[in-house]
Coordinates of C-alpha atoms and ligand atoms in Angstrom, one line a residue:
M213 CA 62.8 -351.7 167.8
A214 CA 66.5 -352.0 166.9
P215 CA 68.9 -349.3 168.0
V216 CA 69.7 -346.5 165.6
I217 CA 73.4 -346.1 164.8
V218 CA 74.2 -342.5 164.3
P219 CA 77.5 -341.6 162.5
T220 CA 79.5 -338.9 164.2
T221 CA 82.9 -337.3 164.3
P222 CA 85.0 -336.6 167.4
F223 CA 85.1 -333.3 169.3
N224 CA 88.7 -332.5 170.3
D225 CA 87.8 -330.8 173.6
Q226 CA 86.1 -333.5 175.7
K227 CA 88.8 -333.8 178.3
P228 CA 87.3 -334.1 181.9
G229 CA 88.9 -331.7 184.4
T230 CA 89.0 -331.6 188.2
S231 CA 85.4 -332.9 188.3
G232 CA 83.9 -334.0 185.0
L233 CA 83.5 -332.3 181.6
R234 CA 82.4 -328.7 182.1
K235 CA 81.5 -326.6 179.1
K236 CA 79.2 -323.7 178.2
V237 CA 75.6 -324.7 177.5
T238 CA 76.3 -323.4 174.0
V239 CA 79.0 -326.0 173.6
Y240 CA 77.0 -328.8 175.1
S241 CA 73.9 -328.1 173.0
Q242 CA 75.7 -328.6 169.7
P243 CA 74.4 -331.6 167.8
H244 CA 76.1 -334.9 169.0
Y245 CA 78.1 -333.2 171.8
V246 CA 76.4 -334.9 174.7
A247 CA 75.9 -338.1 172.7
N248 CA 79.6 -338.4 171.8
F249 CA 80.6 -338.1 175.4
I250 CA 78.0 -340.5 176.8
Q251 CA 78.8 -343.1 174.1
S252 CA 82.5 -342.8 175.1
I253 CA 81.6 -343.5 178.7
F254 CA 79.5 -346.5 177.7
D255 CA 82.2 -347.8 175.4
V256 CA 84.9 -347.5 178.1
M257 CA 82.7 -349.1 180.7
S258 CA 81.4 -351.9 178.5
G259 CA 84.1 -354.4 179.4
S260 CA 83.8 -358.0 178.5
G261 CA 81.1 -360.3 179.8
D262 CA 79.9 -359.7 183.3
D263 CA 82.2 -356.9 184.2
G264 CA 80.7 -354.4 181.8
I265 CA 77.9 -351.9 182.1
Q266 CA 75.4 -353.9 179.9
G267 CA 72.4 -355.3 181.8
Q268 CA 73.4 -353.3 184.9
T269 CA 71.8 -350.6 187.0
V270 CA 72.9 -347.0 186.3
V271 CA 71.9 -343.9 188.3
V272 CA 71.2 -340.6 186.5
G273 CA 70.5 -337.2 188.0
G274 CA 71.6 -333.6 187.9
D275 CA 71.5 -330.4 189.8
G276 CA 68.5 -329.1 187.8
R277 CA 70.4 -326.5 185.9
F278 CA 69.5 -325.3 182.4
Y279 CA 69.8 -328.1 179.8
N280 CA 69.5 -330.8 182.5
P281 CA 66.2 -332.3 181.1
E282 CA 67.3 -332.3 177.5
A283 CA 70.6 -334.0 178.4
I284 CA 68.8 -336.6 180.5
Q285 CA 66.4 -337.5 177.6
I286 CA 69.4 -338.1 175.3
I287 CA 71.0 -340.3 178.0
V288 CA 67.9 -342.3 178.6
R289 CA 67.5 -343.2 174.9
M290 CA 71.2 -344.0 174.6
A291 CA 71.2 -346.1 177.7
A292 CA 68.4 -348.2 176.2
A293 CA 70.3 -348.6 172.9
N294 CA 73.5 -349.6 174.8
G295 CA 71.8 -352.4 176.7
I296 CA 71.7 -350.9 180.2
G297 CA 69.4 -353.0 182.4
R298 CA 67.9 -350.4 184.6
L299 CA 68.1 -346.6 185.0
L300 CA 67.4 -345.0 188.4
I301 CA 66.6 -341.3 187.8
G302 CA 65.8 -338.7 190.4
R303 CA 62.4 -337.1 190.0
G304 CA 62.5 -334.2 187.6
G305 CA 65.9 -335.4 186.6
I306 CA 67.3 -334.0 189.9
L307 CA 69.7 -335.5 192.4
S308 CA 72.2 -333.6 194.4
T309 CA 75.7 -335.0 193.9
P310 CA 76.0 -336.6 197.4
A311 CA 72.4 -338.0 197.0
A312 CA 73.4 -339.6 193.7
S313 CA 76.5 -341.1 195.3
N314 CA 74.2 -342.6 198.0
V315 CA 71.8 -344.0 195.5
I316 CA 74.6 -345.7 193.5
R317 CA 75.9 -347.3 196.7
K318 CA 72.5 -348.2 198.2
Y319 CA 71.1 -349.9 195.1
K320 CA 74.5 -351.4 194.2
A321 CA 74.4 -349.7 190.8
F322 CA 77.3 -350.2 188.3
G323 CA 77.8 -346.5 188.2
G324 CA 76.1 -343.1 187.7
I325 CA 76.0 -340.2 185.4
I326 CA 75.8 -336.9 187.3
L327 CA 74.9 -333.7 185.4
S328 CA 76.3 -330.7 187.0
A329 CA 78.7 -327.8 186.7
S330 CA 78.5 -327.4 190.4
H331 CA 79.3 -323.8 191.6
N332 CA 79.6 -322.4 188.0
Q333 CA 76.8 -320.1 186.8
G334 CA 73.8 -321.7 185.0
G335 CA 71.3 -320.6 182.3
P336 CA 71.5 -320.5 178.5
D337 CA 74.8 -318.7 178.6
G338 CA 76.1 -320.5 181.7
D339 CA 77.8 -323.8 182.2
F340 CA 76.8 -327.4 182.1
G341 CA 78.7 -330.6 183.0
I342 CA 78.7 -334.3 182.9
K343 CA 80.6 -336.6 185.3
Y344 CA 80.8 -340.4 185.5
N345 CA 80.9 -342.1 188.9
T346 CA 81.9 -345.7 189.5
G347 CA 80.1 -348.3 191.6
N348 CA 81.7 -347.1 194.9
G349 CA 79.6 -343.9 194.3
G350 CA 82.6 -341.7 193.7
P351 CA 84.0 -339.8 190.7
A352 CA 85.8 -342.1 188.3
P353 CA 89.6 -342.1 188.9
E354 CA 92.0 -340.6 186.4
K355 CA 92.7 -343.9 184.6
I356 CA 89.0 -344.1 183.6
T357 CA 88.6 -340.4 182.8
D358 CA 91.7 -340.6 180.6
A359 CA 90.3 -343.6 178.8
I360 CA 87.0 -341.8 178.2
F361 CA 88.9 -338.8 176.8
K362 CA 90.9 -341.1 174.5
R363 CA 87.7 -342.7 173.3
T364 CA 86.1 -339.2 172.5
G365 CA 88.9 -338.7 170.1
E366 CA 88.2 -342.0 168.2
I367 CA 84.4 -342.1 168.2
T368 CA 82.7 -342.7 164.8
E369 CA 79.2 -343.5 165.8
Y370 CA 76.8 -343.7 168.8
R371 CA 73.7 -345.7 169.6
T372 CA 70.3 -344.4 170.4
V373 CA 66.6 -345.5 170.1
E374 CA 63.7 -343.7 168.5
A375 CA 61.3 -343.1 171.4
P376 CA 59.4 -340.2 172.8
D377 CA 60.7 -338.4 175.9
I378 CA 60.0 -340.1 179.2
D379 CA 58.0 -338.4 182.0
L380 CA 60.6 -337.5 184.5
D381 CA 58.1 -336.3 187.1
R382 CA 56.1 -339.4 187.6
L383 CA 57.5 -341.7 190.4
G384 CA 57.6 -345.4 189.5
A385 CA 58.9 -347.8 187.0
S386 CA 58.3 -348.0 183.2
E387 CA 60.0 -349.8 180.3
L388 CA 61.8 -348.5 177.4
E389 CA 63.0 -350.9 174.7
G390 CA 63.8 -353.6 177.2
M391 CA 65.3 -351.3 179.8
T392 CA 63.6 -350.5 183.1
V393 CA 63.4 -346.8 183.9
E394 CA 62.6 -346.0 187.5
I395 CA 61.9 -342.5 188.7
I396 CA 62.8 -342.2 192.4
D397 CA 62.2 -339.7 195.1
P398 CA 65.5 -337.7 195.2
V399 CA 65.3 -336.8 198.9
A400 CA 63.9 -339.8 200.7
D401 CA 67.0 -342.1 200.6
Y402 CA 69.3 -339.2 201.5
A403 CA 67.3 -338.1 204.5
E404 CA 67.2 -341.6 205.8
L405 CA 71.0 -341.8 205.5
M406 CA 71.4 -338.6 207.5
E407 CA 69.0 -339.9 210.2
S408 CA 71.3 -342.9 210.6
L409 CA 74.4 -340.8 211.2
F410 CA 73.2 -338.0 213.4
D411 CA 71.2 -337.6 216.6
F412 CA 68.0 -336.0 215.2
D413 CA 66.4 -336.0 218.6
Q414 CA 69.2 -333.9 220.1
I415 CA 69.2 -331.5 217.2
R416 CA 65.4 -331.3 217.4
S417 CA 65.6 -330.3 221.0
L418 CA 68.2 -327.6 220.1
F419 CA 65.7 -326.0 217.7
R420 CA 62.9 -326.4 220.3
G421 CA 65.0 -324.6 222.8
G422 CA 65.4 -327.7 225.0
T423 CA 69.1 -327.0 225.0
Q424 CA 70.1 -323.5 224.3
G425 CA 72.9 -324.0 221.8
G426 CA 74.9 -321.8 224.1
T427 CA 72.8 -318.8 223.5
Q428 CA 71.4 -318.8 227.0
G429 CA 67.8 -317.7 227.3
K430 CA 66.9 -317.5 223.7
Q431 CA 65.9 -320.0 221.1
F432 CA 68.6 -321.4 218.8
R433 CA 68.2 -319.9 215.3
M434 CA 69.9 -320.8 212.0
V435 CA 69.7 -319.8 208.4
F436 CA 70.5 -322.0 205.4
D437 CA 71.0 -320.4 202.0
A438 CA 70.4 -322.9 199.2
L439 CA 71.3 -320.3 196.6
S440 CA 68.4 -321.3 194.5
A441 CA 70.2 -324.6 193.8
V442 CA 69.6 -328.3 194.3
T443 CA 69.8 -328.5 198.1
G444 CA 66.7 -326.5 198.7
P445 CA 64.3 -329.5 198.8
Y446 CA 66.8 -331.5 200.9
A447 CA 67.3 -328.8 203.4
T448 CA 63.6 -328.0 203.7
E449 CA 62.7 -331.6 204.2
I450 CA 65.5 -332.3 206.8
L451 CA 65.9 -329.0 208.6
E452 CA 62.4 -327.7 208.6
K453 CA 60.2 -330.8 208.4
R454 CA 62.2 -333.5 210.2
L455 CA 64.3 -331.4 212.7
G456 CA 61.6 -328.8 213.4
A457 CA 63.5 -325.6 212.4
P458 CA 61.0 -322.8 211.8
A459 CA 59.7 -322.3 208.3
G460 CA 61.9 -319.7 206.6
T461 CA 65.1 -321.2 208.0
V462 CA 65.9 -322.2 204.4
L463 CA 66.5 -319.2 202.2
N464 CA 66.4 -319.4 198.4
G465 CA 65.0 -322.9 198.7
T466 CA 63.5 -323.4 195.3
P467 CA 65.9 -324.7 192.7
L468 CA 66.0 -322.5 189.5
P469 CA 67.6 -323.5 186.2
D470 CA 69.7 -320.4 186.3
F471 CA 70.1 -320.1 190.1
G472 CA 68.3 -316.7 189.9
G473 CA 71.2 -315.4 187.8
H474 CA 73.7 -315.9 190.6
H475 CA 76.8 -318.0 191.0
P476 CA 75.7 -320.9 193.2
D477 CA 79.1 -320.8 194.9
P478 CA 79.0 -320.7 198.7
N479 CA 81.7 -318.2 199.6
P480 CA 81.5 -314.8 201.3
V481 CA 81.1 -313.1 197.9
H482 CA 78.3 -315.1 196.3
A483 CA 76.4 -316.2 199.4
H484 CA 75.5 -312.6 200.1
D485 CA 72.1 -313.3 201.6
L486 CA 73.7 -315.6 204.2
V487 CA 76.4 -313.1 204.9
A488 CA 73.8 -310.3 205.4
A489 CA 71.8 -312.5 207.7
M490 CA 74.8 -313.5 209.8
T491 CA 76.3 -310.0 210.1
G492 CA 75.1 -307.2 212.4
P493 CA 73.8 -306.8 215.9
N494 CA 71.5 -309.8 216.4
P495 CA 72.4 -312.5 214.0
P496 CA 71.2 -316.2 214.2
D497 CA 73.4 -318.7 216.1
F498 CA 74.5 -320.6 213.0
G499 CA 74.5 -320.1 209.3
A500 CA 75.3 -322.3 206.3
A501 CA 75.0 -322.4 202.5
S502 CA 75.5 -325.0 199.8
D503 CA 76.5 -324.9 196.1
G504 CA 74.8 -325.7 192.8
D505 CA 74.9 -329.5 193.2
G506 CA 74.9 -329.7 197.0
D507 CA 78.3 -331.1 197.6
R508 CA 79.9 -327.9 199.1
N509 CA 79.2 -326.1 202.4
M510 CA 79.9 -322.8 203.9
I511 CA 79.7 -322.3 207.6
M512 CA 79.2 -319.1 209.6
G513 CA 78.8 -318.2 213.2
P514 CA 77.4 -314.9 214.3
N515 CA 79.7 -312.3 212.6
L516 CA 82.2 -315.1 212.0
F517 CA 83.2 -316.8 208.7
I518 CA 84.7 -320.2 209.4
T519 CA 87.1 -321.2 206.7
P520 CA 86.5 -324.6 205.2
S521 CA 90.0 -325.7 206.3
D522 CA 89.1 -324.8 209.9
S523 CA 85.7 -326.4 209.5
L524 CA 87.3 -329.7 208.5
A525 CA 89.6 -329.6 211.5
L526 CA 86.8 -328.7 213.9
L527 CA 84.5 -331.4 212.5
A528 CA 87.2 -334.0 212.9
A529 CA 88.0 -332.9 216.4
N530 CA 84.3 -333.2 217.4
A531 CA 82.9 -335.9 215.1
H532 CA 82.8 -338.5 217.9
L533 CA 79.8 -336.5 219.4
A534 CA 77.6 -337.7 216.5
P535 CA 76.4 -341.3 216.7
G536 CA 77.7 -342.2 213.2
Y537 CA 81.3 -341.4 214.3
A538 CA 81.1 -342.3 218.0
G539 CA 83.6 -345.0 217.4
G540 CA 86.3 -342.5 216.4
L541 CA 87.9 -341.7 213.0
R542 CA 90.3 -344.0 211.1
G543 CA 92.2 -341.1 209.5
I544 CA 91.7 -337.6 208.0
A545 CA 92.5 -336.7 204.4
R546 CA 92.8 -333.2 203.0
S547 CA 93.6 -331.8 199.6
M548 CA 97.1 -330.4 199.3
P549 CA 96.1 -326.7 199.3
T550 CA 93.8 -327.1 202.3
S551 CA 95.4 -325.7 205.5
R552 CA 97.2 -328.0 207.9
A553 CA 94.8 -327.4 210.7
A554 CA 93.4 -330.9 210.0
D555 CA 96.8 -332.5 210.4
R556 CA 97.1 -331.0 213.9
V557 CA 93.8 -332.8 214.8
A558 CA 95.0 -336.0 213.3
A559 CA 98.2 -335.8 215.3
K560 CA 96.3 -335.1 218.5
L561 CA 94.0 -338.0 217.9
G562 CA 96.9 -340.3 216.9
I563 CA 95.5 -341.2 213.5
P564 CA 96.9 -340.8 210.1
G565 CA 96.6 -337.6 208.1
F566 CA 96.7 -337.7 204.3
E567 CA 97.5 -335.0 201.7
T568 CA 96.0 -335.6 198.3
P569 CA 95.7 -333.6 195.0
T570 CA 92.7 -331.3 194.5
G571 CA 89.5 -333.1 193.5
W572 CA 87.3 -335.5 195.3
K573 CA 88.3 -338.4 193.1
F574 CA 91.6 -338.7 195.0
F575 CA 89.8 -339.5 198.3
G576 CA 88.0 -342.5 196.9
N577 CA 90.7 -345.1 197.4
L578 CA 91.5 -344.0 201.0
L579 CA 87.8 -344.1 201.8
D580 CA 87.3 -347.5 200.2
A581 CA 90.3 -348.9 202.0
G582 CA 89.0 -347.7 205.3
Q583 CA 92.1 -345.5 205.9
A584 CA 90.3 -342.2 206.1
T585 CA 86.9 -341.4 207.6
L586 CA 86.7 -337.7 207.1
C587 CA 88.0 -335.7 204.0
G588 CA 88.0 -332.1 203.1
E589 CA 89.0 -329.4 200.7
E590 CA 89.6 -325.8 201.2
S591 CA 87.1 -325.1 198.5
A592 CA 84.2 -325.7 200.9
G593 CA 84.0 -329.5 200.4
T594 CA 83.8 -331.8 203.4
G595 CA 82.6 -335.3 203.6
S596 CA 83.1 -338.8 205.1
D597 CA 82.9 -342.4 204.3
H598 CA 79.1 -342.3 204.3
V599 CA 79.2 -341.6 200.5
R600 CA 82.0 -341.0 198.0
E601 CA 81.4 -337.4 197.2
K602 CA 81.7 -334.3 199.4
D603 CA 78.4 -333.5 201.1
G604 CA 77.2 -330.0 201.9
L605 CA 74.2 -330.8 204.0
W606 CA 76.0 -333.6 205.8
A607 CA 78.6 -331.0 207.0
V608 CA 75.8 -328.7 208.2
L609 CA 74.1 -331.5 210.1
L610 CA 77.4 -332.7 211.7
W611 CA 77.9 -329.1 212.9
L612 CA 74.4 -329.0 214.3
N613 CA 74.9 -332.3 216.1
I614 CA 78.1 -330.9 217.6
L615 CA 76.4 -327.6 218.6
A616 CA 73.6 -329.6 220.2
A617 CA 75.9 -331.9 222.0
R618 CA 78.3 -329.3 223.3
N619 CA 75.7 -326.7 224.1
Q620 CA 78.1 -323.9 223.4
P621 CA 78.1 -321.0 220.9
I622 CA 80.0 -321.9 217.7
G623 CA 82.4 -318.9 218.1
E624 CA 83.4 -320.2 221.5
I625 CA 84.0 -323.7 220.1
V626 CA 86.2 -322.3 217.3
R627 CA 88.3 -320.0 219.6
Q628 CA 88.8 -322.8 222.1
H629 CA 90.1 -325.0 219.3
W630 CA 92.6 -322.3 218.2
R631 CA 93.7 -321.8 221.8
E632 CA 94.4 -325.5 222.1
L633 CA 95.9 -326.3 218.7
G634 CA 96.8 -322.9 217.3
R635 CA 95.2 -321.1 214.4
D636 CA 96.1 -321.6 210.8
Y637 CA 95.4 -318.2 209.2
Y638 CA 94.2 -319.0 205.7
T639 CA 93.1 -317.3 202.5
R640 CA 92.6 -318.2 198.9
H641 CA 92.9 -315.5 196.1
D642 CA 91.4 -316.3 192.8
Y643 CA 92.2 -314.5 189.6
E644 CA 89.4 -315.5 187.2
D645 CA 89.3 -315.4 183.5
I646 CA 92.9 -314.4 182.9
D647 CA 94.6 -314.9 179.6
T648 CA 95.4 -318.7 179.2
A649 CA 98.9 -318.0 177.7
T650 CA 99.8 -315.6 180.5
A651 CA 98.7 -318.1 183.1
D652 CA 100.5 -321.0 181.5
A653 CA 103.7 -318.9 181.2
M654 CA 103.5 -317.8 184.8
M655 CA 103.2 -321.4 186.0
A656 CA 106.0 -322.6 183.6
D657 CA 108.3 -319.9 185.0
L658 CA 107.5 -320.8 188.6
R659 CA 108.2 -324.4 187.8
A660 CA 111.5 -323.5 186.2
A661 CA 112.5 -321.4 189.3
L662 CA 111.7 -324.2 191.8
P663 CA 115.3 -325.6 192.1
T664 CA 116.8 -322.2 192.8
L665 CA 114.2 -320.9 195.3
P666 CA 115.2 -322.7 198.5
G667 CA 117.5 -320.6 200.6
T668 CA 116.6 -317.3 198.9
R669 CA 115.0 -314.3 200.7
I670 CA 111.9 -312.6 199.4
G671 CA 111.3 -309.5 201.5
D672 CA 111.4 -310.8 205.1
A673 CA 110.7 -314.4 204.1
E674 CA 113.2 -317.1 203.5
V675 CA 112.2 -319.9 201.2
K676 CA 112.7 -323.3 202.8
T677 CA 111.3 -325.7 200.2
A678 CA 109.8 -325.4 196.8
D679 CA 108.2 -328.1 194.7
D680 CA 105.5 -329.2 192.3
F681 CA 103.2 -331.5 194.2
E682 CA 103.3 -335.1 193.1
Y683 CA 101.0 -337.7 194.6
R684 CA 101.5 -341.4 194.9
D685 CA 98.2 -343.0 195.8
P686 CA 99.0 -345.2 198.8
I687 CA 96.4 -347.8 197.8
D688 CA 96.9 -348.4 194.1
G689 CA 100.3 -346.8 193.6
S690 CA 99.2 -344.5 190.8
I691 CA 101.1 -341.3 190.3
S692 CA 99.6 -337.9 189.6
K693 CA 102.1 -335.2 188.7
R694 CA 102.1 -331.4 188.6
Q695 CA 99.3 -331.0 191.1
G696 CA 100.3 -327.5 192.3
I697 CA 103.3 -325.5 193.2
R698 CA 104.2 -325.3 196.9
I699 CA 106.5 -322.9 198.5
S700 CA 107.2 -323.1 202.2
F701 CA 109.0 -320.5 204.2
A702 CA 111.3 -320.8 207.2
D703 CA 108.6 -319.5 209.6
G704 CA 106.3 -322.3 208.6
S705 CA 104.0 -320.3 206.3
R706 CA 103.2 -321.5 202.9
V707 CA 102.0 -320.4 199.4
V708 CA 100.5 -322.7 196.8
Y709 CA 99.7 -321.9 193.2
R710 CA 97.6 -323.9 190.8
L711 CA 95.4 -323.4 187.8
S712 CA 91.7 -324.3 188.1
G713 CA 90.5 -327.4 186.3
T714 CA 86.8 -326.5 186.4
G715 CA 86.5 -323.2 184.5
T716 CA 85.1 -322.8 181.0
G717 CA 86.5 -319.4 180.0
G718 CA 90.2 -318.4 180.0
A719 CA 92.3 -319.5 183.0
T720 CA 91.7 -319.1 186.7
L721 CA 94.8 -318.8 188.9
R722 CA 94.3 -319.9 192.5
V723 CA 96.8 -318.7 195.1
Y724 CA 96.5 -320.3 198.6
M725 CA 98.2 -318.8 201.6
E726 CA 98.5 -319.8 205.2
R727 CA 100.4 -319.0 208.3
Y728 CA 100.4 -320.8 211.7
E729 CA 99.8 -318.8 214.8
P730 CA 100.2 -320.6 218.1
D731 CA 99.9 -317.5 220.3
P732 CA 96.3 -317.2 221.6
A733 CA 96.9 -313.4 222.0
K734 CA 97.4 -313.1 218.2
Q735 CA 94.6 -315.4 217.0
D736 CA 91.8 -312.9 216.5
F737 CA 93.0 -310.8 213.6
D738 CA 91.3 -310.5 210.2
S739 CA 92.9 -313.1 208.0
Q740 CA 93.7 -310.6 205.2
E741 CA 95.6 -308.5 207.7
A742 CA 97.3 -311.4 209.4
L743 CA 98.5 -312.7 206.0
A744 CA 99.3 -309.3 204.4
G745 CA 103.1 -310.0 204.3
L746 CA 102.6 -313.4 202.8
I747 CA 100.1 -312.1 200.2
A748 CA 102.7 -309.6 199.1
T749 CA 105.4 -312.2 198.9
A750 CA 103.2 -314.5 196.8
D751 CA 102.7 -311.7 194.3
T752 CA 106.5 -311.0 194.1
V753 CA 107.4 -314.6 193.6
A754 CA 105.0 -315.2 190.8
G755 CA 104.8 -311.7 189.4
I756 CA 101.0 -311.9 189.4
S757 CA 100.1 -308.2 189.2
K758 CA 102.8 -307.4 186.8
R759 CA 101.9 -310.2 184.4
T760 CA 98.1 -310.1 184.6
G761 CA 97.7 -306.3 185.1
R762 CA 95.3 -307.1 187.9
D763 CA 95.8 -305.1 191.1
K764 CA 93.6 -307.4 193.1
P765 CA 92.0 -310.9 192.9
S766 CA 88.5 -311.5 191.6
V767 CA 87.4 -313.5 194.6
I768 CA 88.9 -313.7 198.1
T769 CA 87.9 -316.4 200.4
Ligands
VG1_899 C1 87.5 -326.7 192.3 C2 88.0 -326.8 193.7 C3 88.2 -328.3 194.1 C4 86.9 -329.1 193.9 C5 86.4 -328.9 192.5 C6 85.0 -329.5 192.2 O1 88.4 -327.2 191.4 O2 89.2 -326.1 193.9 O3 88.6 -328.4 195.4 O4 87.1 -330.4 194.1 O5 86.3 -327.5 192.2 O6 84.1 -329.0 193.2 P1 89.4 -326.3 190.6 O7 90.2 -327.2 189.7 O8 88.6 -325.3 189.9 O9 90.3 -325.6 191.6 V1 82.5 -328.8 192.7 O10 81.6 -328.5 194.1 O11 82.7 -327.7 191.5 O12 82.1 -330.3 192.1
CO900 CO1 79.7 -328.8 193.8

């Protein structure tokens, strides 16, 4: 049957942000909205001759949120009409973001379409998202997302076929208008990859009590909160089935289209079940959570929240204890607002440390070029060169491998690290859903003030440098401007301001604050207390409370 050509007109708001195009479900479910964006991806990737997407393998999967099945059926029909050779789809239309990255790489696919709005709320009034990943398994770089956006503004028609919905639940191959559709097990390939990186025997014996995980005389216990999102089946298979953790280790393990009404965002506010389990008189030895699409992680010890920035530094310092990293690391990359704890580890190991803009797409070139092995973001994203996305469960397994190998409680490992390299007190304050004009004006005024700030005093603090972060990719030379305002003070502390690029309502201002504390006697304070002075300074410099009328942030991590 010939493809059907459907006339359409452009939507003017299909500009991908930090990670794909995120919009409310009510926006995405408008007629032609998904189709226009998908056709724009296919048009941009069509190339000429052999270098285009036609005839190639493409991976499709999402985090299972509301509207996932409907969007996948639209994509399947359009892929057939656009001459895609083979689609690999996770069963039920589900693939975690890191699992999708792995499938793209393992099966040498041309690219992948990932459906997720990650940590954003789901459900009919929640958010949906679509992201294109290239053949390296990573999010498309800016030159491709810019081209896709340009195309969405010119589109006049899209191609589809008339065909019934395919059965997303039946494993195996079928054919649709000359295209092969293969439904694959979403967990199997990923679990195999994890087994190749970590010492599963050693972790198994940790759970069996063979080593004590530092909690002498009692069995090692952990909880993993999947937040009713995509990692539930992955965590249950790997932690409970393959590694022998007792049933019940995984909390909220069944993925729900609306995540049970919660934000699937692993931070101390939204991962409340995890925080409750890890707080109190007799908590488990180790706790973790992941986000909507499985690429983020949150790590806790007994009565201890480990910031993602510290987690990155500690994983880097100890990665050699896992078989996959026994040969050492090539380099460590962190996003600009992530604390400098990782840089101290890079310096100690004598390897390069890189500072990139926010968003995983900026790590791709460094990973592909073999210059960085571990990457991380303060927003609870950590990963390595095993895939080209951040990977929540991977981080949890690396931690488990380290705990099993060191046979020491996690709190002791963290404090020892601080004693040796110093502690970077760190916090992020988010002001969500503020008026867009107010947020833009605040950033514009900050930018305008940058040249005059160095040398001035704000309270006790003296500004040393102030700039708007500009990144030159060391591999392809591309330049990304206006990636966040950085203000450093004479005592080495730092404030960063940027606006979120993943929200769907109003603006979200993120303020990142950090201060280095080398003195072991001063490393055990609560971070909000330890940073109180800097928090006040950050408010004064930008006039946050005055301009927004908010007396406190919406979320503190
Ligand atoms: C946020 C985080 C960023 C992360 C991005 C996607 O972006 O800050 O570090 O890469 O989300 O993560 P923004 O622009 O809102 O600050 V995910 O897990 O939502 O794919
Ligand atoms: Co995510």
